[in-house]
Coordinates of C-alpha atoms and ligand atoms in Angstrom, one line a residue:
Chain A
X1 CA 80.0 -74.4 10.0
X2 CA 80.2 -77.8 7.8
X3 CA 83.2 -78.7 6.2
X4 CA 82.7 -82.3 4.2
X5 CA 86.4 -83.2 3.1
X6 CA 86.3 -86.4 0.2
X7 CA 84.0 -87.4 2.0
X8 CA 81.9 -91.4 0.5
X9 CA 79.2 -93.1 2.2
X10 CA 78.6 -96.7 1.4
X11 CA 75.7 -98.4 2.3
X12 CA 75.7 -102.7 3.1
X13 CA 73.1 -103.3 0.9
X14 CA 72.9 -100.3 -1.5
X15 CA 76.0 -99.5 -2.1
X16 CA 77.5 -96.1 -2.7
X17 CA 75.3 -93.0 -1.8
X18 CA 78.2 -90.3 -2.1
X19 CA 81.1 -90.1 -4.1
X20 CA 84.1 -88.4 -2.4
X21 CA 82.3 -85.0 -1.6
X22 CA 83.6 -81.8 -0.7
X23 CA 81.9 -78.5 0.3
X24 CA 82.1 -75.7 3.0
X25 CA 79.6 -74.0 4.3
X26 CA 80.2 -70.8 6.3
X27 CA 78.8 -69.6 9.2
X28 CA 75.7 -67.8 8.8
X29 CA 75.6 -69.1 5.3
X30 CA 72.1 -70.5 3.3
X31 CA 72.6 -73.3 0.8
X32 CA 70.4 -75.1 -0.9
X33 CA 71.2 -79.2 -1.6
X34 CA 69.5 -80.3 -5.0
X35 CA 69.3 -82.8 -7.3
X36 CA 67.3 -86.1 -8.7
X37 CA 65.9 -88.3 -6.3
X38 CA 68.5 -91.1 -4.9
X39 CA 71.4 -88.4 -5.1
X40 CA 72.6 -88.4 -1.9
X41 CA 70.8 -85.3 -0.6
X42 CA 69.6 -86.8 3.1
X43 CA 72.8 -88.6 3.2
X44 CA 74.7 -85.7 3.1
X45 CA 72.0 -83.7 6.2
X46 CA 72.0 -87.8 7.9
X47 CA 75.9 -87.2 7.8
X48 CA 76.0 -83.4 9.3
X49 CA 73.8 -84.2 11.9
X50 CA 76.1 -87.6 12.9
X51 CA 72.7 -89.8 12.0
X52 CA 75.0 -91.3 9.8
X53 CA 79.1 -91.3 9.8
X54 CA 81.1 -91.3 6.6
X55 CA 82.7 -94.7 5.1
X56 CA 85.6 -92.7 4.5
X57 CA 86.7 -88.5 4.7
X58 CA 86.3 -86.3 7.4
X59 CA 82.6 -83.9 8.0
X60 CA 83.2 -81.4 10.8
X61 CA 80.0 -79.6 12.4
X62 CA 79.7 -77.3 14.6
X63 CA 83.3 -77.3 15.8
X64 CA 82.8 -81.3 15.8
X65 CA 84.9 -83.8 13.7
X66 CA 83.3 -87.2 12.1
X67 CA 86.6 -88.8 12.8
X68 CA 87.0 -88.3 16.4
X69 CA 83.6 -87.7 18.0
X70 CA 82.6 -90.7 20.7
X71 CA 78.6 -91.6 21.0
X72 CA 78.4 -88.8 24.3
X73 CA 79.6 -85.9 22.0
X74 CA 76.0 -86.5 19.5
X75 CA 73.5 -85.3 21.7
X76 CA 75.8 -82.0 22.6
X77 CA 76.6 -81.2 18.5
X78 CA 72.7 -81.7 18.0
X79 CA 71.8 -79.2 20.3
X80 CA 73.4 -76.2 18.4
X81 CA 71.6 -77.6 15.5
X82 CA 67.7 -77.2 14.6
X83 CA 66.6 -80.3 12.4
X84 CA 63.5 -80.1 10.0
X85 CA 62.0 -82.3 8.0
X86 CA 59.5 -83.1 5.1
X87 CA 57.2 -85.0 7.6
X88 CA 57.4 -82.6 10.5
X89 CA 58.2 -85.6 13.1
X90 CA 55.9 -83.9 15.8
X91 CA 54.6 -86.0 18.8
X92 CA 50.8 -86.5 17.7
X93 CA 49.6 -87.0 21.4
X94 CA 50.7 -83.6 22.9
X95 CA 49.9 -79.9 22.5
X96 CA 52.1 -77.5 20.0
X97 CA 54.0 -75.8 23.3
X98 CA 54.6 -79.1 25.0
X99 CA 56.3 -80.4 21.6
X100 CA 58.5 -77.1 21.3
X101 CA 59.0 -77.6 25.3
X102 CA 59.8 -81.0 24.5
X103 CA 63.0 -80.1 22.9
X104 CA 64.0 -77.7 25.7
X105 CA 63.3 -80.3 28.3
X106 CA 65.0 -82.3 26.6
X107 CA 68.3 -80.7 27.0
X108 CA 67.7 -80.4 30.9
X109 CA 67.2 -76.9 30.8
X110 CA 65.2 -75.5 33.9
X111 CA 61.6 -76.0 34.0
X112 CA 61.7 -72.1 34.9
X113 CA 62.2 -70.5 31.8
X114 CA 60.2 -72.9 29.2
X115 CA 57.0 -71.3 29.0
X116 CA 58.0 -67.9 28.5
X117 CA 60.4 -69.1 26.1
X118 CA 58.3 -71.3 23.6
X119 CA 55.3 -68.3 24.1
X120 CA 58.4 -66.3 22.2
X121 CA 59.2 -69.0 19.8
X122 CA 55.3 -69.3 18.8
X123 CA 55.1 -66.0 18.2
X124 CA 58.3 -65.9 16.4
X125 CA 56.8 -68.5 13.9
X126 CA 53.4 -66.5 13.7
X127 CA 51.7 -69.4 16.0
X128 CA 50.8 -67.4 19.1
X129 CA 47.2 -68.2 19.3
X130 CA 47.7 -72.1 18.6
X131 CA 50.0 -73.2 21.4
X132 CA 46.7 -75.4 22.9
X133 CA 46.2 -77.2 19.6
X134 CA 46.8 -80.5 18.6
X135 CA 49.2 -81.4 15.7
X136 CA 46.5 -82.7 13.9
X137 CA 44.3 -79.5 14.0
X138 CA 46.9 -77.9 12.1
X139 CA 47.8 -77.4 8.4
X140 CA 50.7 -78.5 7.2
X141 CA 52.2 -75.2 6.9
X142 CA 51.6 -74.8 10.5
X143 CA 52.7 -78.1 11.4
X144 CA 55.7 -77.1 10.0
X145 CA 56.3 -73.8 11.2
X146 CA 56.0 -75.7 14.9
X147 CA 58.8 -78.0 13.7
X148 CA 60.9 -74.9 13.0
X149 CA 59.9 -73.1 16.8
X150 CA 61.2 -76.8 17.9
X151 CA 64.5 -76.6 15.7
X152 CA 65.0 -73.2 16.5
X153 CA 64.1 -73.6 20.7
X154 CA 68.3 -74.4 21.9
X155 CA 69.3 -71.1 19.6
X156 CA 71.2 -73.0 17.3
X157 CA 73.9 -72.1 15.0
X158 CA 73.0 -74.3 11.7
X159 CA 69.7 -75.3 10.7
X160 CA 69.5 -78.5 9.3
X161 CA 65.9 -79.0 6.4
X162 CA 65.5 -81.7 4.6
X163 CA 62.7 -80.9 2.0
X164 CA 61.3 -79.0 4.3
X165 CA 58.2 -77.8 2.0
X166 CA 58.0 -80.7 0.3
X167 CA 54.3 -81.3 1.6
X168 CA 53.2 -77.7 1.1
X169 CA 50.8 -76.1 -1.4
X170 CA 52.3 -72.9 -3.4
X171 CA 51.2 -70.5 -0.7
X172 CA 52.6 -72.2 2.7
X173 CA 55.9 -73.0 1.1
X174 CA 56.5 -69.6 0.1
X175 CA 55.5 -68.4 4.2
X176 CA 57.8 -71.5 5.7
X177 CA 60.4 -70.5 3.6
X178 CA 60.6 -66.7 4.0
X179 CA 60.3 -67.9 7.7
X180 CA 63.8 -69.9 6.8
X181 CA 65.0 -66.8 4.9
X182 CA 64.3 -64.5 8.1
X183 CA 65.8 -67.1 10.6
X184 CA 69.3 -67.1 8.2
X185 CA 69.1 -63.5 8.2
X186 CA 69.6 -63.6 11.7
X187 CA 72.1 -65.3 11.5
X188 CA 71.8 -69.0 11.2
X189 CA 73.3 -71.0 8.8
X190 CA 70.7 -73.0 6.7
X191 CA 71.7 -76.2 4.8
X192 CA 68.5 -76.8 2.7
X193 CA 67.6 -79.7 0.6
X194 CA 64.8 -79.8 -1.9
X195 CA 62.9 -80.5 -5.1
X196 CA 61.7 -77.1 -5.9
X197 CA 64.1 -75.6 -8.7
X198 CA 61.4 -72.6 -8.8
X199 CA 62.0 -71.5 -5.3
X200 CA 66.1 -72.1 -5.7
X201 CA 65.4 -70.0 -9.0
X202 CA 63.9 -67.0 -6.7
X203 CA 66.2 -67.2 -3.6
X204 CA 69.5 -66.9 -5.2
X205 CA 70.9 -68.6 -2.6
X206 CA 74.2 -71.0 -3.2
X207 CA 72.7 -73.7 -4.8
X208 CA 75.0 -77.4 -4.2
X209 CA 74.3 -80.3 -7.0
X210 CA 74.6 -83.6 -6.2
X211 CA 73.8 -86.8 -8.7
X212 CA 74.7 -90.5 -8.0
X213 CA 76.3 -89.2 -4.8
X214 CA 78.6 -86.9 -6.5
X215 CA 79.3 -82.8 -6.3
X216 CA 77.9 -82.1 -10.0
X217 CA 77.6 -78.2 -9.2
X218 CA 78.7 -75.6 -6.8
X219 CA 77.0 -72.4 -7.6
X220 CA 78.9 -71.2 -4.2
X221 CA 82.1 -73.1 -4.3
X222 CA 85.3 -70.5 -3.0
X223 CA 88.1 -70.0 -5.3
X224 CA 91.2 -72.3 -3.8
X225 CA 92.9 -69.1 -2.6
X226 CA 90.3 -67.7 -0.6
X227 CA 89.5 -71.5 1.1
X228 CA 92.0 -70.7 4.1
X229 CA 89.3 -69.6 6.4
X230 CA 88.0 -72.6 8.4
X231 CA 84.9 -72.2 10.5
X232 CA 83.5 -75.8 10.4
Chain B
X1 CA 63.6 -85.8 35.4
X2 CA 60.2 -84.2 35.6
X3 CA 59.8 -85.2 31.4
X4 CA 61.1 -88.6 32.6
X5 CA 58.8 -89.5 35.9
X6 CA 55.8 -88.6 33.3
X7 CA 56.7 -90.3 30.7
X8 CA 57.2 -93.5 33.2
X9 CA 53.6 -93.0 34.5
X10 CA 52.0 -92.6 30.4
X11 CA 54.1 -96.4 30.4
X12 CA 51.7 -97.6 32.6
X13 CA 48.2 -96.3 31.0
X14 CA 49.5 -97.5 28.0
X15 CA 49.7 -101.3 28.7
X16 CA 48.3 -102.0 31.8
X17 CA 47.5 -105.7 31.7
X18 CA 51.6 -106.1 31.4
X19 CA 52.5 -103.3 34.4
X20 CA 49.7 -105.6 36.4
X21 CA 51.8 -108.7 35.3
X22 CA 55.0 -107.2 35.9
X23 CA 54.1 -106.0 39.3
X24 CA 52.1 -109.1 40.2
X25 CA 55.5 -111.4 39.3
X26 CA 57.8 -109.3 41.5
X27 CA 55.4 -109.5 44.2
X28 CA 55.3 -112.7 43.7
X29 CA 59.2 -113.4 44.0
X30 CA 59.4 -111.3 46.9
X31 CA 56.0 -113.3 48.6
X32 CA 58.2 -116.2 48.5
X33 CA 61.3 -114.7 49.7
X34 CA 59.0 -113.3 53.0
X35 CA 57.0 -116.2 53.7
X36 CA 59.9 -118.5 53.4
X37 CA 61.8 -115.6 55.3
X38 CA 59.2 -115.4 58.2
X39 CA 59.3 -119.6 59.3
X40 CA 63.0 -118.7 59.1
X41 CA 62.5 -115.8 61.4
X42 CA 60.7 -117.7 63.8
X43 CA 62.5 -120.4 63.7
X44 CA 65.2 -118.4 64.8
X45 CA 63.0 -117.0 67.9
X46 CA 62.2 -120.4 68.7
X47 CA 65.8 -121.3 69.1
X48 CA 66.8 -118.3 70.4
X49 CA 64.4 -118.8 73.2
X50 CA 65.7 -122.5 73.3
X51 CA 69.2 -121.6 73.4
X52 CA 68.8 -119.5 76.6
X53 CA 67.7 -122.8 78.2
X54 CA 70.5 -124.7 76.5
X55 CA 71.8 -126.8 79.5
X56 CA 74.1 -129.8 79.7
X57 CA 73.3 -131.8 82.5
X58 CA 75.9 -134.4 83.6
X59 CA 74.5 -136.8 86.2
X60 CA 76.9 -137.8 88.5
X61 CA 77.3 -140.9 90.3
X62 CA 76.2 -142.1 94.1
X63 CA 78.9 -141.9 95.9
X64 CA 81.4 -139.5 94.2
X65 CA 82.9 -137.2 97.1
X66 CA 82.6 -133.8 97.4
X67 CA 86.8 -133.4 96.4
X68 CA 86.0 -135.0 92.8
X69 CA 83.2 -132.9 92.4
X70 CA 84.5 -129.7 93.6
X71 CA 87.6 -130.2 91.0
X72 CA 85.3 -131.1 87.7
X73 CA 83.6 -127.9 88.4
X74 CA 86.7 -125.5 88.6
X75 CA 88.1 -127.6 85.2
X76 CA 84.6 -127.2 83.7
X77 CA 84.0 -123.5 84.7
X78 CA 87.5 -123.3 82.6
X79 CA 86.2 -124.5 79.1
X80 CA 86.1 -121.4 76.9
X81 CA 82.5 -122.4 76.2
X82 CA 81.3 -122.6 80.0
X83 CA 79.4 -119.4 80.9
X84 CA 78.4 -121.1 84.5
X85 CA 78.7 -124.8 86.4
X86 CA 76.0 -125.2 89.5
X87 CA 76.0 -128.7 91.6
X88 CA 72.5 -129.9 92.1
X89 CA 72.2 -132.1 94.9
X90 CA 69.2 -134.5 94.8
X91 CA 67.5 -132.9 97.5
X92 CA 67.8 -129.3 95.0
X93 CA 66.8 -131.7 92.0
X94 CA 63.8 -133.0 93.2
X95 CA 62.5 -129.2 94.3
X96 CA 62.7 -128.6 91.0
X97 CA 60.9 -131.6 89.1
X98 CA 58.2 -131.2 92.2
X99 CA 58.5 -127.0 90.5
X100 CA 57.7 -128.3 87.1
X101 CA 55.8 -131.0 87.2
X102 CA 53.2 -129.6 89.4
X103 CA 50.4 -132.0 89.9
X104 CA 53.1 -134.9 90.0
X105 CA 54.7 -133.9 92.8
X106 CA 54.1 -136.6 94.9
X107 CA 55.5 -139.3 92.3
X108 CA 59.0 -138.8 93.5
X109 CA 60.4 -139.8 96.6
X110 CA 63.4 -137.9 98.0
X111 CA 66.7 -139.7 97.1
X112 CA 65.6 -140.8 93.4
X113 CA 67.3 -138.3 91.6
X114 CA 70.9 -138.1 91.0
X115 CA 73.3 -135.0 91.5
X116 CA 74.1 -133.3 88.5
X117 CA 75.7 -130.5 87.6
X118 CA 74.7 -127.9 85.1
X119 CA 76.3 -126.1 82.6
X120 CA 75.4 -123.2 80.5
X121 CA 77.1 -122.1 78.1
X122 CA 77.8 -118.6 76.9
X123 CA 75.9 -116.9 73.9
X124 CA 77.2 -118.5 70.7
X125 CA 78.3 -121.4 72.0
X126 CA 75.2 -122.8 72.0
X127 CA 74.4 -124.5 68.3
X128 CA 74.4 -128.4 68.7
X129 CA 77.8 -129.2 67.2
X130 CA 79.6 -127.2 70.4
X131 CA 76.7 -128.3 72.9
X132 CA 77.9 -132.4 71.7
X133 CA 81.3 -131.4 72.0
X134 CA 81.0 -129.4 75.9
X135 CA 79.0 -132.7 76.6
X136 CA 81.6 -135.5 75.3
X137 CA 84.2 -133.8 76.9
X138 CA 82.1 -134.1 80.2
X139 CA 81.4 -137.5 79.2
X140 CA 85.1 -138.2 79.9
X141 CA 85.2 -137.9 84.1
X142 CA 83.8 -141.9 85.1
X143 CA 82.5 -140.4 87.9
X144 CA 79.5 -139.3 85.0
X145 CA 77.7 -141.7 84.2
X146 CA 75.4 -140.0 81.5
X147 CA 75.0 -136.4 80.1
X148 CA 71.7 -134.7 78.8
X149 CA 71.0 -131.9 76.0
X150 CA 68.4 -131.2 74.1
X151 CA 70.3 -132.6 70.7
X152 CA 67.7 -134.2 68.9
X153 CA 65.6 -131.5 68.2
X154 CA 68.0 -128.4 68.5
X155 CA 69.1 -130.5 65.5
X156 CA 66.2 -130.6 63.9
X157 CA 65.4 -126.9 64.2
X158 CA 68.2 -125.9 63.1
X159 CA 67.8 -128.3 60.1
X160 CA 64.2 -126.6 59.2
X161 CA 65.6 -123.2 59.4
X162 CA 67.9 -124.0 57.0
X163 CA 65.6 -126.2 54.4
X164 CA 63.4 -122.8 54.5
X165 CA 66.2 -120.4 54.3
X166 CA 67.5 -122.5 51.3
X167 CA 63.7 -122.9 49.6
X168 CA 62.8 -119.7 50.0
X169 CA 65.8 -118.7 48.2
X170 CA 65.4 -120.9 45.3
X171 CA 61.9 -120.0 45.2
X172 CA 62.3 -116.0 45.2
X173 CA 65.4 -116.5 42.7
X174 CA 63.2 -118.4 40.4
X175 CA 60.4 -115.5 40.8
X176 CA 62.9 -112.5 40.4
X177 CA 64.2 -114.4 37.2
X178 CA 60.4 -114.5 35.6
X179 CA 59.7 -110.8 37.0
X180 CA 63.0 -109.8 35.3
X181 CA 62.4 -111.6 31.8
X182 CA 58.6 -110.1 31.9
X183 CA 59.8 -106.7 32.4
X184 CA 62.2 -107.2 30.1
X185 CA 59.7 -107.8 26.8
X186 CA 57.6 -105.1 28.7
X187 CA 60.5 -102.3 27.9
X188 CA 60.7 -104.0 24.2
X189 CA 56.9 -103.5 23.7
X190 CA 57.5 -100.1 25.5
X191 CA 60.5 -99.1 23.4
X192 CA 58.7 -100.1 19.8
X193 CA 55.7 -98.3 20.5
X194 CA 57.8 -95.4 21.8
X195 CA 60.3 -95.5 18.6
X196 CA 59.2 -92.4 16.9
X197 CA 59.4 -90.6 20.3
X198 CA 62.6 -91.4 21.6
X199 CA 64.2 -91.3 17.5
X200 CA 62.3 -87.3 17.8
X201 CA 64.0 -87.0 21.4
X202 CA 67.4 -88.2 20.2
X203 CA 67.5 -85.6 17.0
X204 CA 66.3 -82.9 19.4
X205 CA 69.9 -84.2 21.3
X206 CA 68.5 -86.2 24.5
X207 CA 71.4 -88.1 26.1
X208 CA 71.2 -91.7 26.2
X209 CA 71.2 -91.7 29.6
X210 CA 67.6 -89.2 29.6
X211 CA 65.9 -91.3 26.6
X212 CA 66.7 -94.8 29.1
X213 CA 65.6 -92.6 32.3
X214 CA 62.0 -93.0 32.2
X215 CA 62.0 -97.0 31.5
X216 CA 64.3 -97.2 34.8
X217 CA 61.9 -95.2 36.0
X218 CA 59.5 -97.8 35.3
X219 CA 61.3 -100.7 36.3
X220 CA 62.0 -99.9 39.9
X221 CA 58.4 -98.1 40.2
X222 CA 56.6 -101.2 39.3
X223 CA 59.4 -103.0 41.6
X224 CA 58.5 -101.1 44.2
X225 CA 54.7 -101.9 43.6
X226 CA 55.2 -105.3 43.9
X227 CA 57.5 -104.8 47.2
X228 CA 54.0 -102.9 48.6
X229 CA 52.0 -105.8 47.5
X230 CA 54.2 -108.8 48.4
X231 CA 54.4 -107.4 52.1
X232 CA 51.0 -106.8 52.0
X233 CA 50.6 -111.1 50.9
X234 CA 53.0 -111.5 53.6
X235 CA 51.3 -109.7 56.4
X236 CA 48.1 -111.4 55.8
X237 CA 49.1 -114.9 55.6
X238 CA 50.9 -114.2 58.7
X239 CA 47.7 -113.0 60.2
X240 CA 45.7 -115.7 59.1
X241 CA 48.3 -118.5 60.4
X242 CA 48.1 -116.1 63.5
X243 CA 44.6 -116.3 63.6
X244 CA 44.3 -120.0 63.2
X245 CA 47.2 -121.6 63.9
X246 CA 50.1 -120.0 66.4
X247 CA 50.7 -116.3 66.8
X248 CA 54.2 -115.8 64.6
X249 CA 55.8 -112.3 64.7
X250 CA 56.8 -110.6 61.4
X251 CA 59.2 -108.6 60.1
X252 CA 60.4 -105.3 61.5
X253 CA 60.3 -102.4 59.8
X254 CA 63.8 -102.6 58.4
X255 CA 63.5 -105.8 57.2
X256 CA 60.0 -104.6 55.2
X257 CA 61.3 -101.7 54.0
X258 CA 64.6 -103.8 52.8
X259 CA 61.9 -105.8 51.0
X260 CA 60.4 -103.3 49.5
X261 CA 63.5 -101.8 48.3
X262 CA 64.7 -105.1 46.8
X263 CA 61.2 -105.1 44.9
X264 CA 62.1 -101.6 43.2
X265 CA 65.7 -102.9 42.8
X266 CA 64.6 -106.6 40.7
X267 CA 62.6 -103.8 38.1
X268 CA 65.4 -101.9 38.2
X269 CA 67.8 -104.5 37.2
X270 CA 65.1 -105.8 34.5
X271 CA 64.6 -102.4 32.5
X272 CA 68.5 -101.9 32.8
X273 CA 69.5 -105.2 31.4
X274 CA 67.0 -104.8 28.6
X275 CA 66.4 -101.4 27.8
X276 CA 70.2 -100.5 26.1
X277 CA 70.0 -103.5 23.8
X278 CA 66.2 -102.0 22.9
X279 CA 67.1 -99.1 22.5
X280 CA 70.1 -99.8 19.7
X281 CA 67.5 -101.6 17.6
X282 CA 65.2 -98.4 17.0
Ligands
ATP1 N1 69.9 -96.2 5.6 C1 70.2 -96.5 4.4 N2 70.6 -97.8 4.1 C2 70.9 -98.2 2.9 N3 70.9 -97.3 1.8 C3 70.6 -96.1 2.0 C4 70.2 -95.6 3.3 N4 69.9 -94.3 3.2 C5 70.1 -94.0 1.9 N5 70.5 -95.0 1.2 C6 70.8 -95.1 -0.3 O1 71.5 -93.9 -0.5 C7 71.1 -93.3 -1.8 C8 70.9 -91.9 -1.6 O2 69.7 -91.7 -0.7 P1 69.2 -90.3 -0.2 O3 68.1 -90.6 0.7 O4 70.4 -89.6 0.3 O5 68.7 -89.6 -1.5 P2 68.0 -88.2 -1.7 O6 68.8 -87.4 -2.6 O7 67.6 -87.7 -0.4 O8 66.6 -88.7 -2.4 P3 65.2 -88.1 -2.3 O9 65.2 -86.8 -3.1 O10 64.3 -89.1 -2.9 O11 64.9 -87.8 -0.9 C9 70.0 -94.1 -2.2 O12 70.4 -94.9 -3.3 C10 69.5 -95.0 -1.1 O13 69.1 -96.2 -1.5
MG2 MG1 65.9 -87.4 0.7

């Protein structure tokens, strides 16, 4: 699903942000991205998502190579992906359903089939009765759990979070979360970064280390002999 | 597209002092263009009109016999210019000065006027520079001694049309520059206060092409505004120079539609030629 090959980013003015990084993620797999602040953790999601493209290595998405994509072939990898962030990025001046419709807009997909199919993605996030509200007459956690119905609204096959409960109290991170948990379950492929060492304790999930831009850690990291498979 | 035509219309609730400006400039370009394009139009009637009348008349001198005559007319009728040659005798030419002159009918006594013969020429033949030349060629038989066409102020129409072609050109040009630089910073203004939008609909994977649609959108709907209200300026100066000064026609309904269109088509070309470079910058 991602495959980052020696992959380093360097910035004009800020110099390196990664290291020569390598890591795949299966399909279908969870992994979380952790480390110190400054590590490179939202260059490495800015890099899957093509926000950003790597100084130098290859990372392949979705089927999608760094080195050879043009600027037409972005908007078609971000489709199959569902991007979530600490901030929510939701459009303050319009309803929960028109910001999930938004995304399947968008996309040009028929006007027919966008109602019935963000009432399913609300419920699907436990939002049903809120698709009339306004961002800002949510909580966070439900702010969130709109800007998940949004990431997940093309069916994509990798999620994308960075710190994704990084504004949440104990109680909402635990709900947005198991939300993530339920949507990999299905299977989606979740590349997670965050600061919460408790909840990467809980999960068991593959846990990636990163500090000063380099692969510190690999809790997940396939012995060379069984690294023949390539899905990215 | 649906996403896109609203988002165009928000554009204008949300700064409408600069959609007013935008659409007032482009009017404004394209009121120049029309009125400058109407004293065109009828100057063109005019001459038109004129140029059905257009006649050489070569007077011809006492005494020239009937043989002479006879042969200038079948070399005449042969120009490639020459769409008819008639012989006036004096007796035919004073019928018809006592025809137009009405009440000064009596003023002429039969014998005063010369023969002549008159030549018309055929339909686009008929701008001064070919009318001089049918008439110095004419000019060349001594048995005419002088030739007559409305040159001076054929000329001069033709000179007018022209100036007022060429300022209303310069004018409309100078307009649709300012309307395009004004819509221009409109799309900036439109694009920064939009940034968090578009960077949302971009990660959501909008195409280039549907993030610039609804500024286009934009463009050539506030064009097309000011096409409305420049015809609108157009038609009622025309009225009121109808009213108080001579009844002018105006255009057809081609022509204002064409207008119109080249309104929308000014806004287009000013959100297209600004909105790319915007939209790198956010
Ligand atoms: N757009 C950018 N331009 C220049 N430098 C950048 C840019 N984005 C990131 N960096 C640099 O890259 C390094 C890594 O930043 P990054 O945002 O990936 O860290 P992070 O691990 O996500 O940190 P945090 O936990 O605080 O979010 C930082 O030193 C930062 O200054
Ligand atoms: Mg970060």
């Amino acid at each position: 699903m991602i495959r980052f090959t020696h992959v380093t980013k360097e910035f004009p003015r800020t110099g390196f942000a990664l290291r020569d990084v390598s890591f795949h993620l299966a399909r279908g797999e969870f992994a979380f991205l952790t480390g110190p602040s400054g590590a490179g953790k939202s260059t490495i999601l800015k890099l899957s998502y093509l926000d950003e493209r790597p100084t130098s290595g290859e990372v392949k998405v979705a089927g999608t190579s760094s080195v050879t994509i043009t600027g037409r072939d972005v908007p078609k990898l971000r489709r199959k992906l569902g991007i979530i962030f600490q901030d929510f990025r939701l459009l303050e001046d319009r309803s929960v359903e028109e910001n999930i419709a938004f995304a399947l807009e968008v996309t040009g997909a028929p006007s027919t089939g966008i109602a019935s199919r963000v009432g399913k993605l609300l419920t699907q996030v436990g939002l049903a009765s809120k698709g009339m509200a306004l961002p800002r007459e949510l909580s966070g956690g439900e702010q969130q759990r709109v800007a998940i119905a949004r990431a997940l609204a093309n069916d994509p096959m990798l999620i994308v979070a960075d710190e994704p409960t990084g504004n949440l109290d104990e109680r909402a991170t635990r709900g947005v979360f198991q939300l993530l948990r339920d949507i990999n379950a299905a299977g989606t492929a979740v590349l997670m970064a965050t600061h919460d060492l408790e909840l990467v304790r809980q999960a068991k999930f593959r846990t990636i280390e990163l500090n000063h831009g380099q692969l510190v850690f690999d809790s997940g990291a396939p012995a060379p002999a069984a690294a023949v498979g390539d899905d990215a | 597209m649906r996403l896109a035509w609203r988002e165009a219309l928000l554009a204008f609730r949300r700064a409408p002092m600069l959609s007013a400006l935008s659409v007032t400039t482009i009017a404004f370009s394209l009121f120049a263009f029309g009125l400058f394009g109407l004293v065109a139009l009828n100057i063109r009637k005019a001459l038109t009109e004129v140029e059905d009348r257009v006649e050489v008349r070569a007077f011809i001198v006492d005494g020239t016999t009937a043989e002479q005559t006879g042969a200038a007319i079948a070399d005449v009728r042969a120009f490639p210019e020459v769409a008819s040659v008639t012989m006036v005798t004096p007796e035919a030419a004073l019928e018809r000065a006592r025809r137009e002159l009405g009440e000064f009918k009596d003023v002429f006594d039969p014998g005063i006027l010369p023969a002549s013969l008159d030549v018309r020429l055929k339909e686009g033949f008929r701008d001064p520079a070919t009318v001089k030349a049918v008439a110095d060629r004419m000019k060349t038989y001594d048995f005419i001694d002088d030739v007559r066409y409305g040159e001076e102020w054929v000329q001069k129409l033709y000179r007018i049309r022209t100036l007022s072609t060429l300022a209303g050109m310069l004018l409309g040009l100078t307009f649709a520059a300012v309307a395009i630089i004004i819509i221009g910073s409109t799309i900036r203004m439109a694009v920064l206060a939009r940034a968090r939008e578009i960077a949302i609909m971009r990660l959501v994977g909008a195409t280039d092409s549907f993030v610039r649609s609804p500024f286009l959108i934009e463009g050539a709907l506030k064009g097309f505004l000011g096409g409305l209200l420049a015809l609108l300026l157009a038609w009622s100066a025309n009225a009121v120079i109808g009213r108080y000064v001579f009844r002018a026609d105006f255009f057809d309904v081609r022509l204002s539609v064409l207008g119109v269109l080249a309104g929308a088509l000014i806004g287009l070309l000013g959100s297209l030629l600004s909105v790319g470079r915007h939209l790198r910058d956010v």
